[in-house]
CSV table of C-alpha atoms in Angstrom, one decimal:
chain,number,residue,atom,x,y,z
X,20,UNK,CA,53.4,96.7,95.7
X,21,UNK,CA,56.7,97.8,94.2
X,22,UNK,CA,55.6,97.2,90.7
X,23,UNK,CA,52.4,99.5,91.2
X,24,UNK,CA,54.6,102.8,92.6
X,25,UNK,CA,57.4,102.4,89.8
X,26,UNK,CA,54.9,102.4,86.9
X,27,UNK,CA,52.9,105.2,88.8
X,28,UNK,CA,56.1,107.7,89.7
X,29,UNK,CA,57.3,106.6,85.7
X,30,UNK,CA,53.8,108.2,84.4
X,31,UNK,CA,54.0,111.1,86.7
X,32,UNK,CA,57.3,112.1,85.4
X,33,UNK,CA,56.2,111.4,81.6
X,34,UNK,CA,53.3,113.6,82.4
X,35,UNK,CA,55.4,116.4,84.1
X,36,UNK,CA,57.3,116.6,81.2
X,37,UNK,CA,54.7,117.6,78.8
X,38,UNK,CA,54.5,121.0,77.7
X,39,UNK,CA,51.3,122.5,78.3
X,40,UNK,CA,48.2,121.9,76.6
X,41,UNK,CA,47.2,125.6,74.7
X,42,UNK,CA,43.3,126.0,75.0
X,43,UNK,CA,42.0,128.9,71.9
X,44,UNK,CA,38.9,130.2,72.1
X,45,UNK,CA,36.4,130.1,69.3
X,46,UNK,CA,36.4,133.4,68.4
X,47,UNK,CA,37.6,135.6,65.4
X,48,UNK,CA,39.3,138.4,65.7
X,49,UNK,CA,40.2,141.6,63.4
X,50,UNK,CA,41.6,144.3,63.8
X,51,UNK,CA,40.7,147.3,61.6
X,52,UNK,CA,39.5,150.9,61.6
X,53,UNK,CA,36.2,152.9,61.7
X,54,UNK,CA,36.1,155.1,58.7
X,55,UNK,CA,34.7,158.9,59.9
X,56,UNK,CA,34.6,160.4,56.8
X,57,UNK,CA,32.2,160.0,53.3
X,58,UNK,CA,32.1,158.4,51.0
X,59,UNK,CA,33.4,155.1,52.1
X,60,UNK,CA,37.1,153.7,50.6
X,61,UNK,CA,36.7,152.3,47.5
X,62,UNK,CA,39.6,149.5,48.4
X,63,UNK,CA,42.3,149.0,51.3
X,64,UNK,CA,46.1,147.9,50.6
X,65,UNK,CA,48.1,146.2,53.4
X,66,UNK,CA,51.3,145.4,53.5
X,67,UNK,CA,53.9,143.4,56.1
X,68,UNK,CA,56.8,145.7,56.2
X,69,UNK,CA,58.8,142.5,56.9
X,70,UNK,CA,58.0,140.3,54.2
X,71,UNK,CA,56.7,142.7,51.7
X,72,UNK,CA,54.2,141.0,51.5
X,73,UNK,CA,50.2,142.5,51.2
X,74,UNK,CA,47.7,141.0,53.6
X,75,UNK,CA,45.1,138.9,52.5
X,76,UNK,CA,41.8,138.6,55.0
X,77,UNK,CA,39.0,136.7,54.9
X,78,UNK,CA,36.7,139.6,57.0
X,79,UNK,CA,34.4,142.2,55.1
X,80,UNK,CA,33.9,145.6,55.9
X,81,UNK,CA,30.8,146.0,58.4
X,82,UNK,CA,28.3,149.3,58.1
X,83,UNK,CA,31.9,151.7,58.7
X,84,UNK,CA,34.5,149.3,60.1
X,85,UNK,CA,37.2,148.7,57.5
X,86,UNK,CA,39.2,145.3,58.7
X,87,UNK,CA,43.1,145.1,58.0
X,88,UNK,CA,43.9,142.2,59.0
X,89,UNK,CA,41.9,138.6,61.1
X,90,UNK,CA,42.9,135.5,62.1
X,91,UNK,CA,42.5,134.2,59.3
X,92,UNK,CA,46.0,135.9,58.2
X,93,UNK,CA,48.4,134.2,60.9
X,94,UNK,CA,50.5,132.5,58.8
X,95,UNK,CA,51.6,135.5,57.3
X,96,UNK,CA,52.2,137.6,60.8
X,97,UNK,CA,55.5,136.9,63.2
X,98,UNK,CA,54.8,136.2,67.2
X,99,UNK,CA,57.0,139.3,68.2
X,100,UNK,CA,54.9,141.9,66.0
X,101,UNK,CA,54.9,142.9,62.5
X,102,UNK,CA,54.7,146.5,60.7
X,103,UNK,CA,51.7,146.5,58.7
X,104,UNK,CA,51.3,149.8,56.1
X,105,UNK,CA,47.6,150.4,55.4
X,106,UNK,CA,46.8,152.9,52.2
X,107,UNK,CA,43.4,153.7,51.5
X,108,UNK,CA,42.0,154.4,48.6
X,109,UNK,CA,39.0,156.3,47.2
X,110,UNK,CA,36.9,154.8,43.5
X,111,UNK,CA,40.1,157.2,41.8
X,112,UNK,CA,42.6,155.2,42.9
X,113,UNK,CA,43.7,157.9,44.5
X,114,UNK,CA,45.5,157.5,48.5
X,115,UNK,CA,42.6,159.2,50.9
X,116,UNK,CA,44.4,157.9,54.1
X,117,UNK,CA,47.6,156.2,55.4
X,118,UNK,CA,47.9,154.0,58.6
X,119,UNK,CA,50.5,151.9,60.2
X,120,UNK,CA,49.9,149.1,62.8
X,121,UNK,CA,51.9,146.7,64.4
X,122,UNK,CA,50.3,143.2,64.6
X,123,UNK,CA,51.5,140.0,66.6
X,124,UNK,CA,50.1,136.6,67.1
X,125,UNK,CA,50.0,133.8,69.7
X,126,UNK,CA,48.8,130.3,69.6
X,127,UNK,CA,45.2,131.5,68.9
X,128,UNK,CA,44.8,135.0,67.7
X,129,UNK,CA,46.3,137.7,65.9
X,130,UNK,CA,47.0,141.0,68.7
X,131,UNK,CA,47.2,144.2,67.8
X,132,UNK,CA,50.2,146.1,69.1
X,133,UNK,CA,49.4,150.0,68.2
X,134,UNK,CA,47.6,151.7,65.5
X,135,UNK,CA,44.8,154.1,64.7
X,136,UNK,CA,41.2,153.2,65.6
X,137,UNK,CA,39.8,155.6,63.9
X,138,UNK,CA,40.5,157.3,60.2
X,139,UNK,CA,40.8,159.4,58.6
């Protein structure tokens, strides 16, 4: 019997130790604005304030929803939040709008902090 509870309690303290399991869910988020005005914006800059870096995304625009940044852009965001400048341009290259955000991530998903829903 005393073999049995010492590899038993051994297990349960292995087991206790583990950090826990993180479960994501299969969803893909963006984050982005609805654009109010027409025409559409011919293209859309973003940058991370922190790195200097621009954003790259893998989502489309969809009928007047104009994404900035998706999970598909984690590696380039920070857990605690980052500043992201959005500038928005029309077929001149000329600026029609300017936004800030502030994105985060977790485990999973990128989480918008603040920023406009709508522009311009």
């Amino acid at each position: 019997m005393k073999s049995f509870v010492l590899p038993v309690a051994a297990a349960g303290l292995l087991i206790a130790s583990c950090d826990e399991a993180v479960f994501c869910t299969e969803e893909f988020r963006s984050i982005g604005f609805t654009w109010t005005a027409s025409p559409m914006p011919d293209s859309v800059l973003v940058t991370n304030i922190r790195t200097g870096d621009p954003i790259h995304i893998m989502s489309e625009p969809y009928e007047q929803f104009i994404p900035i940044v998706d999970d598909g852009s984690m590696n380039q965001l920070s857990s605690s939040g980052d500043s992201l400048k959005v500038l928005v341009f029309n077929n001149q290259d000329s600026i029609i709008a300017t936004a800030w955000y502030v994105v985060g991530k977790d485990n999973c998903h990128i989480i918008f902090q603040s920023g406009p829903e709508f522009l311009p």
